[in-house]
Coordinates of C-alpha atoms (C1' of nucleotides) in Angstrom, one line a residue:
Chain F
X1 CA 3.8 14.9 -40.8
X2 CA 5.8 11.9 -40.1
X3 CA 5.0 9.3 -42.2
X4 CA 6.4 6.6 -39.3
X5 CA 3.7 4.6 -37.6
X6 CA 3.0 6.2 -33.6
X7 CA 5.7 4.3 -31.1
X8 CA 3.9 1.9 -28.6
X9 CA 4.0 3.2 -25.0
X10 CA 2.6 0.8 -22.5
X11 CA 2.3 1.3 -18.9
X12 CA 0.6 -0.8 -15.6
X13 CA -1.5 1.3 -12.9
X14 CA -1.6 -0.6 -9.8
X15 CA -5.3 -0.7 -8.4
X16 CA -4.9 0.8 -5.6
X17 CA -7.7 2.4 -4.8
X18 CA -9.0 6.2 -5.1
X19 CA -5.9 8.0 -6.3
X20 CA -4.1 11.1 -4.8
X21 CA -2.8 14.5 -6.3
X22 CA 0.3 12.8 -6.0
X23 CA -0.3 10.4 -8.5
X24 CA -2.3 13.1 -10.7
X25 CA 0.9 15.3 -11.1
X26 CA 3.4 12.5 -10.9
X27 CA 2.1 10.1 -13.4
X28 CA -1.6 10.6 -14.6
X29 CA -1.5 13.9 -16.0
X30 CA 1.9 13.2 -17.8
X31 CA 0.6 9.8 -18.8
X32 CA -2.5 11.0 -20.7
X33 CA 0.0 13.6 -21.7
X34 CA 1.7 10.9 -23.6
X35 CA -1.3 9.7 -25.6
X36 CA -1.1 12.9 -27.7
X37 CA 1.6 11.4 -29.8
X38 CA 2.4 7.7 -28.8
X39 CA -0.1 4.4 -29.1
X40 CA -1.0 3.9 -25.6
X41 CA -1.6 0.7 -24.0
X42 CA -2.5 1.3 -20.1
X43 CA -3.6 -1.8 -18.2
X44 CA -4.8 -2.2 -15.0
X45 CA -2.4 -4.2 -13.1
X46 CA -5.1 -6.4 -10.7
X47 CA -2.4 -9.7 -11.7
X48 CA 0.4 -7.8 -9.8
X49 CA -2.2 -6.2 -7.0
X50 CA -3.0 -9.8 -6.5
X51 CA 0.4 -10.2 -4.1
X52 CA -0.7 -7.9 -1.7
X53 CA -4.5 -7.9 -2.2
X54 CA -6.5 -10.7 -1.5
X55 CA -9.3 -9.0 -0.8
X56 CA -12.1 -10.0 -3.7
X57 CA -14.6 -6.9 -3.0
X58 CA -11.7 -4.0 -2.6
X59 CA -10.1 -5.6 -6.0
X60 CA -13.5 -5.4 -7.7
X61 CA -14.0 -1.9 -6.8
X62 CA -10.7 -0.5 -7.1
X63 CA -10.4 -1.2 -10.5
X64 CA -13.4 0.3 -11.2
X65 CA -12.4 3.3 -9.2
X66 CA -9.2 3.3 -11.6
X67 CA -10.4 2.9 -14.8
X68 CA -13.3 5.5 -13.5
X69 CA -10.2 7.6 -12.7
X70 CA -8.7 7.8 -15.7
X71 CA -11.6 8.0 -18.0
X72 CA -13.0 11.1 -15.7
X73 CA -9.1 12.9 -16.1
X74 CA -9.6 12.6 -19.8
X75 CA -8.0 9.5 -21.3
X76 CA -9.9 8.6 -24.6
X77 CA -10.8 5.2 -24.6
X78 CA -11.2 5.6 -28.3
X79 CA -7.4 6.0 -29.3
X80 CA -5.9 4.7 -26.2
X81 CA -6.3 1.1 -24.6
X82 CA -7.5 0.9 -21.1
X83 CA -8.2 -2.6 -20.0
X84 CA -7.2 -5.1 -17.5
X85 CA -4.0 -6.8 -17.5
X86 CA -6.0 -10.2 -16.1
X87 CA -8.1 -9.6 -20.0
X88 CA -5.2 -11.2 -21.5
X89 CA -4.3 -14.6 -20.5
X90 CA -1.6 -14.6 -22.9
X91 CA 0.3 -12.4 -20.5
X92 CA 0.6 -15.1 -18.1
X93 CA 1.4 -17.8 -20.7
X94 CA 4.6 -15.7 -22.0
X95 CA 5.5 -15.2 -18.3
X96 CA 6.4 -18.8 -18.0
X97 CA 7.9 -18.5 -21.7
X98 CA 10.4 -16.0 -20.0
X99 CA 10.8 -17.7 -16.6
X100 CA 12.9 -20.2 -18.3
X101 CA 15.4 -18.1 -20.0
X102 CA 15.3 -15.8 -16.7
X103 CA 18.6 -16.8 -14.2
X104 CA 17.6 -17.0 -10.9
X105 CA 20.1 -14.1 -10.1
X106 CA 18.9 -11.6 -11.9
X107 CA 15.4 -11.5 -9.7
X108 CA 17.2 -12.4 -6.6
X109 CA 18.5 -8.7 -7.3
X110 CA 15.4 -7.0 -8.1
X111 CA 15.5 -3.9 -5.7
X112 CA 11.8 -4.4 -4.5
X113 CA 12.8 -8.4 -3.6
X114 CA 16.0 -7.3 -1.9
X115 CA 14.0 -4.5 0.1
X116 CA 11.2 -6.4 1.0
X117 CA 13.4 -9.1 2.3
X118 CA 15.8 -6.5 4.2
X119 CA 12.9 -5.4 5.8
X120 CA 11.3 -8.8 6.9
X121 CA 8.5 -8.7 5.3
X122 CA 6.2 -11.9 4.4
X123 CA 7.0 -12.5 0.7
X124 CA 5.5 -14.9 -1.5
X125 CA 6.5 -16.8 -4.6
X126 CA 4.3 -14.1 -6.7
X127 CA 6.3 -11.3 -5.4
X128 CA 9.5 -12.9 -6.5
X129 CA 7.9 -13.4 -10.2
X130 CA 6.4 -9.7 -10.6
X131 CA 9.4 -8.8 -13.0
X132 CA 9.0 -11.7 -15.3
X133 CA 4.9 -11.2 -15.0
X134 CA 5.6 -7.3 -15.8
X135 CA 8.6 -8.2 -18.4
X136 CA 5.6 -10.3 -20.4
X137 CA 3.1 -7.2 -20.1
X138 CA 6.0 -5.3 -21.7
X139 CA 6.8 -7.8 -24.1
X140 CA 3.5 -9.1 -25.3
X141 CA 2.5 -5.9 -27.0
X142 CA 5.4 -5.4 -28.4
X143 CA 5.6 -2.2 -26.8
X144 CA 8.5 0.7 -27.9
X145 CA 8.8 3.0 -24.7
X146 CA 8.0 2.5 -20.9
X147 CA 7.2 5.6 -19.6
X148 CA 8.5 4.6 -15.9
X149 CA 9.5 7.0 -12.7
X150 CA 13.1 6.1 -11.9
X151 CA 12.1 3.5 -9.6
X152 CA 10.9 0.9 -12.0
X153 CA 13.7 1.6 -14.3
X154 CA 15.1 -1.9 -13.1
X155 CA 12.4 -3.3 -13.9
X156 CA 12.5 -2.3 -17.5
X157 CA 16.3 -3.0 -17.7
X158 CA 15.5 -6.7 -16.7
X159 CA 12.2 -7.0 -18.9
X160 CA 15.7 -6.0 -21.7
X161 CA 17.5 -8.2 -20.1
X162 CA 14.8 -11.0 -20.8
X163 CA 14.1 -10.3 -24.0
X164 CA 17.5 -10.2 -25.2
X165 CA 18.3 -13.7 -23.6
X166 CA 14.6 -15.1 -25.1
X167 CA 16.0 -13.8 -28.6
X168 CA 19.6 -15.5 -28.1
X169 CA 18.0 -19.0 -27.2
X170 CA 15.2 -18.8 -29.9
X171 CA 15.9 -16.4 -32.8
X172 CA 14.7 -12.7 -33.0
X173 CA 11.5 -12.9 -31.6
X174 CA 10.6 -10.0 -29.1
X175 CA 10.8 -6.5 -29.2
X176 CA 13.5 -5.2 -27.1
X177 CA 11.6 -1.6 -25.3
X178 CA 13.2 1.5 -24.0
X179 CA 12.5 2.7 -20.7
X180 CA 11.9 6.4 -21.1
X181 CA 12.1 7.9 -17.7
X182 CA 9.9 10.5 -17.4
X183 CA 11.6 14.2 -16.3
X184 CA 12.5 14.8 -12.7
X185 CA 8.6 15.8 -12.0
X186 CA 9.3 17.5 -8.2
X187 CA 8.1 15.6 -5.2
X188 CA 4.7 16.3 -4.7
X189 CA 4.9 17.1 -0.4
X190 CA 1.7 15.8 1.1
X191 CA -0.3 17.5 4.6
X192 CA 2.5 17.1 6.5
X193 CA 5.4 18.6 3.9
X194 CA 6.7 14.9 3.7
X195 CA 6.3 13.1 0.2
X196 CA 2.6 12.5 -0.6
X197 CA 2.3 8.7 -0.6
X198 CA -1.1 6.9 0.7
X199 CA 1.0 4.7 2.9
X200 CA 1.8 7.8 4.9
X201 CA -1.6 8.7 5.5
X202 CA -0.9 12.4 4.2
X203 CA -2.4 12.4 0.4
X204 CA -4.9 14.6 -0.8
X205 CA -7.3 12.1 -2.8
X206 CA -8.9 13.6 -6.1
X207 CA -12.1 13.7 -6.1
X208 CA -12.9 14.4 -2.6
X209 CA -16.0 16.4 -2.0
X210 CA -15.9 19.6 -1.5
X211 CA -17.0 20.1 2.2
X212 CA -13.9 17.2 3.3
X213 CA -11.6 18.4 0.6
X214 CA -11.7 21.9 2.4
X215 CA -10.8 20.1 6.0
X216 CA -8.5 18.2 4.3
X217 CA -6.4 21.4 3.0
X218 CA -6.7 23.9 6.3
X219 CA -5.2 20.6 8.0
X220 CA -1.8 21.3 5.8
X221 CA 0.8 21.6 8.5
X222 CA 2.3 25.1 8.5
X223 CA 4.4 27.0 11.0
X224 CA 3.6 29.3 13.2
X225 CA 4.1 32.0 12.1
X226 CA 2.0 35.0 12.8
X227 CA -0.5 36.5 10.6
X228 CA 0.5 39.5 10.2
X229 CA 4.4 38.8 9.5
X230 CA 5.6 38.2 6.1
X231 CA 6.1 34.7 5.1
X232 CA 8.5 32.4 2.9
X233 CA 6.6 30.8 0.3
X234 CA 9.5 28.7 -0.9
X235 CA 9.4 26.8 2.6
X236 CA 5.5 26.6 2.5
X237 CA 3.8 23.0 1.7
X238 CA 0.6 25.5 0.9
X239 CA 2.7 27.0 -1.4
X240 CA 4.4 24.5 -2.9
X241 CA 0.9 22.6 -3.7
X242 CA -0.3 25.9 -5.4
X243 CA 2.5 26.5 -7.6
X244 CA 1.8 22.5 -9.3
X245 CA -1.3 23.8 -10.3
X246 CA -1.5 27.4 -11.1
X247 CA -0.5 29.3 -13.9
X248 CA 2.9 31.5 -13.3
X249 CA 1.3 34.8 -13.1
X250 CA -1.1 33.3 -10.0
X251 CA 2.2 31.9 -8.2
X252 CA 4.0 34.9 -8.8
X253 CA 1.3 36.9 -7.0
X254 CA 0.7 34.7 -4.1
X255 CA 4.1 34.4 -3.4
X256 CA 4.0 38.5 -3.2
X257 CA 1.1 38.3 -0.7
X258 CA 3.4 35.9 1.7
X259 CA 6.0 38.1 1.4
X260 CA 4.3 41.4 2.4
X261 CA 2.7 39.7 5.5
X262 CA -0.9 40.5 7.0
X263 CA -1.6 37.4 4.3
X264 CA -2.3 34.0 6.8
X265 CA -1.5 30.5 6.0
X266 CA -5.2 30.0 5.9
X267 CA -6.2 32.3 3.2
X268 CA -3.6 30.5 1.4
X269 CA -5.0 27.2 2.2
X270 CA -8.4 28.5 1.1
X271 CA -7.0 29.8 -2.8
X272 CA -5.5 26.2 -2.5
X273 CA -8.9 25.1 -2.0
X274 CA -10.1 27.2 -4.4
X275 CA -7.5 26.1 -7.4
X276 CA -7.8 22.7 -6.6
X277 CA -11.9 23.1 -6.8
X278 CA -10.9 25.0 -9.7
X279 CA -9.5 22.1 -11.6
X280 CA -10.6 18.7 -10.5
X281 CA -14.9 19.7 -9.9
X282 CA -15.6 18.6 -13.6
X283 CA -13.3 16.0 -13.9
X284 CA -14.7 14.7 -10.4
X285 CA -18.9 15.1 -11.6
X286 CA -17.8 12.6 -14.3
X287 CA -16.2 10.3 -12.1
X288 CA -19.0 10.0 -10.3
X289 CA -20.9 9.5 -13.3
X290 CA -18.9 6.8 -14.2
X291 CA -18.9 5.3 -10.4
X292 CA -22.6 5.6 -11.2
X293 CA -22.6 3.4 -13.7
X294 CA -19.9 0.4 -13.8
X295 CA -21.1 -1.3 -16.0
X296 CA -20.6 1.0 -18.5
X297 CA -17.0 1.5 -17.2
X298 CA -16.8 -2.8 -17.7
X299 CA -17.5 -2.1 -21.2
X300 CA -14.9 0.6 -21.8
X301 CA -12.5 -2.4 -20.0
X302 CA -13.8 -5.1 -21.8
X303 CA -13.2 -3.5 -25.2
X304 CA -9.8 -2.7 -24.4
X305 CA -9.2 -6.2 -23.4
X306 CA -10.3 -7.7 -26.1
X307 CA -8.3 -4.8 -28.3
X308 CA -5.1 -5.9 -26.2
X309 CA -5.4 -9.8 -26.8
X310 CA -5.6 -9.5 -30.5
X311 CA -2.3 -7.9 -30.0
X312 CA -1.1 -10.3 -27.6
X313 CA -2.2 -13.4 -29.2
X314 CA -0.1 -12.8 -32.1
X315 CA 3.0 -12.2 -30.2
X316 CA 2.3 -15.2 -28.0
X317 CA 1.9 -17.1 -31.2
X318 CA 4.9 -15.6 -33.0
X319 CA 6.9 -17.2 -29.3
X320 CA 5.4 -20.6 -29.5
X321 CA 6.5 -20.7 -32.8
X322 CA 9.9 -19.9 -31.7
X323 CA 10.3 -22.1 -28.6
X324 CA 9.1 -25.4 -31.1
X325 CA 5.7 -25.6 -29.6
Chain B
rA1 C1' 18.4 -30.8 8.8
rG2 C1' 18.1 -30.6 14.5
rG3 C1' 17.2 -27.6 19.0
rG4 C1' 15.2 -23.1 21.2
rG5 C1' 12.4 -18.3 21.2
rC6 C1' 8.6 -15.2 19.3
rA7 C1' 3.5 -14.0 16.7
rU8 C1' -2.3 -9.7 20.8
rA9 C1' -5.2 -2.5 18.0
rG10 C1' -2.1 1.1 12.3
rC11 C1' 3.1 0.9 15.5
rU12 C1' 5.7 -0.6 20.3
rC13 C1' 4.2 -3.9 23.7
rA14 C1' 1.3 -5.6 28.7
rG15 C1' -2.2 -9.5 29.7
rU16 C1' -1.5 -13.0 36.8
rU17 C1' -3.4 -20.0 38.7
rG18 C1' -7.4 -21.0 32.4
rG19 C1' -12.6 -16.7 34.2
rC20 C1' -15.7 -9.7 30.8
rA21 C1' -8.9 -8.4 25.7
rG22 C1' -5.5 -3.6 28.0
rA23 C1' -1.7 0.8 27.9
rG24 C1' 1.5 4.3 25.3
rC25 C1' 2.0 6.4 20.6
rA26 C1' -0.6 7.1 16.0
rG27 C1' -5.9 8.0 14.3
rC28 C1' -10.9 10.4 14.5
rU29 C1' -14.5 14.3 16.7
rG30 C1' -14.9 18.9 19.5
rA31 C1' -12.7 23.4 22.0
rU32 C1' -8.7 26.7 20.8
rU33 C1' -6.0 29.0 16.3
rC34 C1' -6.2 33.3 10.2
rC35 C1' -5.0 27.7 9.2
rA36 C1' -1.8 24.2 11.2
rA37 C1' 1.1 22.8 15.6
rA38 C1' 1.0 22.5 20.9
rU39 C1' -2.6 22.0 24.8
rC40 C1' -7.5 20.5 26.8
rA41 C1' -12.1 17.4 26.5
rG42 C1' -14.1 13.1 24.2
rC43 C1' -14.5 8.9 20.7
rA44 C1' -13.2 4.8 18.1
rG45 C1' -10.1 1.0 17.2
rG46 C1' -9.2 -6.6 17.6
rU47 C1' -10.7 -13.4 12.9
rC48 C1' -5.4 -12.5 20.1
rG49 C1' -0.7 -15.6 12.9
rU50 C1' -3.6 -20.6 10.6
rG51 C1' -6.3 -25.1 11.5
rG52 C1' -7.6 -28.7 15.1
rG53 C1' -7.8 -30.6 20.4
rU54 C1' -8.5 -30.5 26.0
rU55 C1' -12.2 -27.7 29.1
rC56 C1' -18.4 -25.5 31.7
rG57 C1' -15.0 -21.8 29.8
rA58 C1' -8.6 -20.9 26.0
rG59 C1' -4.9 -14.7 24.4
rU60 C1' -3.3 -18.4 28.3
rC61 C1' -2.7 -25.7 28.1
rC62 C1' -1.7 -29.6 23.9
rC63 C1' -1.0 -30.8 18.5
rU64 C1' -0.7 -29.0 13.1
rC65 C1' 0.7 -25.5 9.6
rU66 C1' 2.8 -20.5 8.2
rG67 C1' 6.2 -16.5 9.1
rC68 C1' 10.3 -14.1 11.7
rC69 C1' 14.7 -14.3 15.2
rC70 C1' 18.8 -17.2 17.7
rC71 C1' 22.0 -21.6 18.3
rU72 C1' 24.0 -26.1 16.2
rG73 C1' 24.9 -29.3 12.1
rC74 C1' 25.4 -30.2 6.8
rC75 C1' 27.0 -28.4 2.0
rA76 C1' 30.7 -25.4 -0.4

RNA sequence: AGGGGCAUAGCUCAGUUGGCAGAGCAGCUGAUUCCAAAUCAGCAGGUCGUGGGUUCGAGUCCCUCUGCCCCUGCCA
């Protein structure tokens, strides 16, 4: 065994709502994946949701429906922190700590300002500020890797970035983390073959029940062609949503049924509907437990959060020591 | 900084002199299909950007604020 204390990984989930199979094979799976060998920290981000979401109720309940999430998938709230980022007020106290060592450049050329800019779009002080607010979540917990999809890798370089300026003006005082950018995990195609996003309108939420999770599969777009001819399973979203899920020996042998024809897109969409049945009807029985009873999911929250501020507090001290407060 | 234009359904936009808020596309339901698509039938969809004012009555007229676009100026 190594004798080395666990590294620190520490990642934000963006309240959001119920979350898709997208999100399951993309980040959720590997995420819990990570909490095998790492110190997880996983916060819900309802700080950052607050730019686009000023909606009181649907921020309530998506959290809950998030932490519900997670907890239902598997994540151990014994050995891994869940909580909510807005738990730890020293978050927001360090963000202005690094606000003042941040140059104005370097979030005039965050990708997500530049983008939402480009396209027009409303875009408030807050949104302008996420880095440094997500650079403190980083940095308060002194966290060692970011597990990030190549999209926030910016992000993490600039939270580096910050911290490395913060320890120039004031002495070695923060962490410096590593993004660790998880492998290339395929894009997950949603109904319509195009990338599953809920923006798109084509995800396949978990925990569906099973009488509109069944419509929701036979409405998979597929060609037309006929039953009986033989069919290309490599060009098949069906397909391609089975293979995520199912072992090798049950891809291998449905890709043989496509390929010897008299074997319908429907049947396929049905051992979809079958695999997926398969592996989220447990998992979705205890979210519903858990959506039962929120209270109970507060408490798993709350103790995180309090778990989290410890932490936080004595980095947040260790920096007002540094800046001369 | 000054002048002008724009803001209406998820999207693109109509909306007459101030008089019951509309269309196309998207969406949802049903028929059809192994399933989907296409087609057909049906349904739903709105703080008319915000806050005030005029009026019996405001999407429409006046003022405020916010956001976007154009022109001019200023700074470099």
């Amino acid at each position: 065994m190594d004798p080395k204390p666990p590294l620190r990984s520490l990642t934000g989930i963006k309240p959001t709502g119920m979350p898709h199979l997208g999100n399951y094979l993309g980040m959720i799976r590997p995420a819990i994946q990570l909490t095998e060998d790492c110190e997880a920290f996983y916060f819900i981000a309802d700080l950052h949701a607050l730019t686009t979401q000023h909606d009181r109720q649907a921020l309530k309940e998506h959290t809950i429906q998030v932490a519900a999430t997670w907890l239902a998938l598997g994540l151990d709230p014994t050995r891994t922190l869940l909580f909510r980022q807005s738990d730890v007020p020293e978050v927001t106290e360090l963000c202005w700590y690094l606000s003042c060592v941040t140059p104005l450049g370097l979030l005039q050329r965050a990708h997500a300002f530049k983008d939402a800019v480009a396209k027009g779009r409303e875009i408030t002080s807050g949104t302008f500020f996420y880095p440094v607010l997500m650079a403190a979540d980083i940095l308060a917990y002194d966290s060692d890797v970011v597990p990030v999809g190549k999209d926030q890798k910016q992000h993490v370089e600039m939270t580096r970035d910050m911290a490395i300026a913060f320890n120039f003006h004031f002495g070695d005082t923060l962490k410096v983390p590593e993004p660790r950018i998880g492998e290339e995990v395929a894009t997950i195609p949603g109904l319509d073959g195009e990338k599953m996003s809920k923006s798109r309108g084509n995800a396949i939420p978990l925990f569906l029940d099973p009488k509109s999770l069944k419509k929701l599969v036979l409405s998979i777009r597929t060609d037309s062609t006929p039953l009986e001819a033989p069919k290309d399973p490599e060009s098949c979203t069906v397909f391609n949503l089975f293979r995520l899920l199912a072992s090798p020996e049950a891809t291998a042998e449905l890709a043989e049924r496509y390929r010897l024809g008299g074997f319908g897109y429907g049947h396929a969409k049905l051992a979809l509907f079958d695999l997926l049945e398969q592996h989220f009807a447990e998992a979705r029985d205890r979210f519903r437990r858990h959506m039962d009873h929120p209270a109970d999911v507060e408490d798993v929250l709350d103790a995180g959060g309090r778990r989290a501020r410890e932490v936080a507090v004595r980095t947040v001290s260790r920096v007002r020591d540094a800046v001369g407060l």
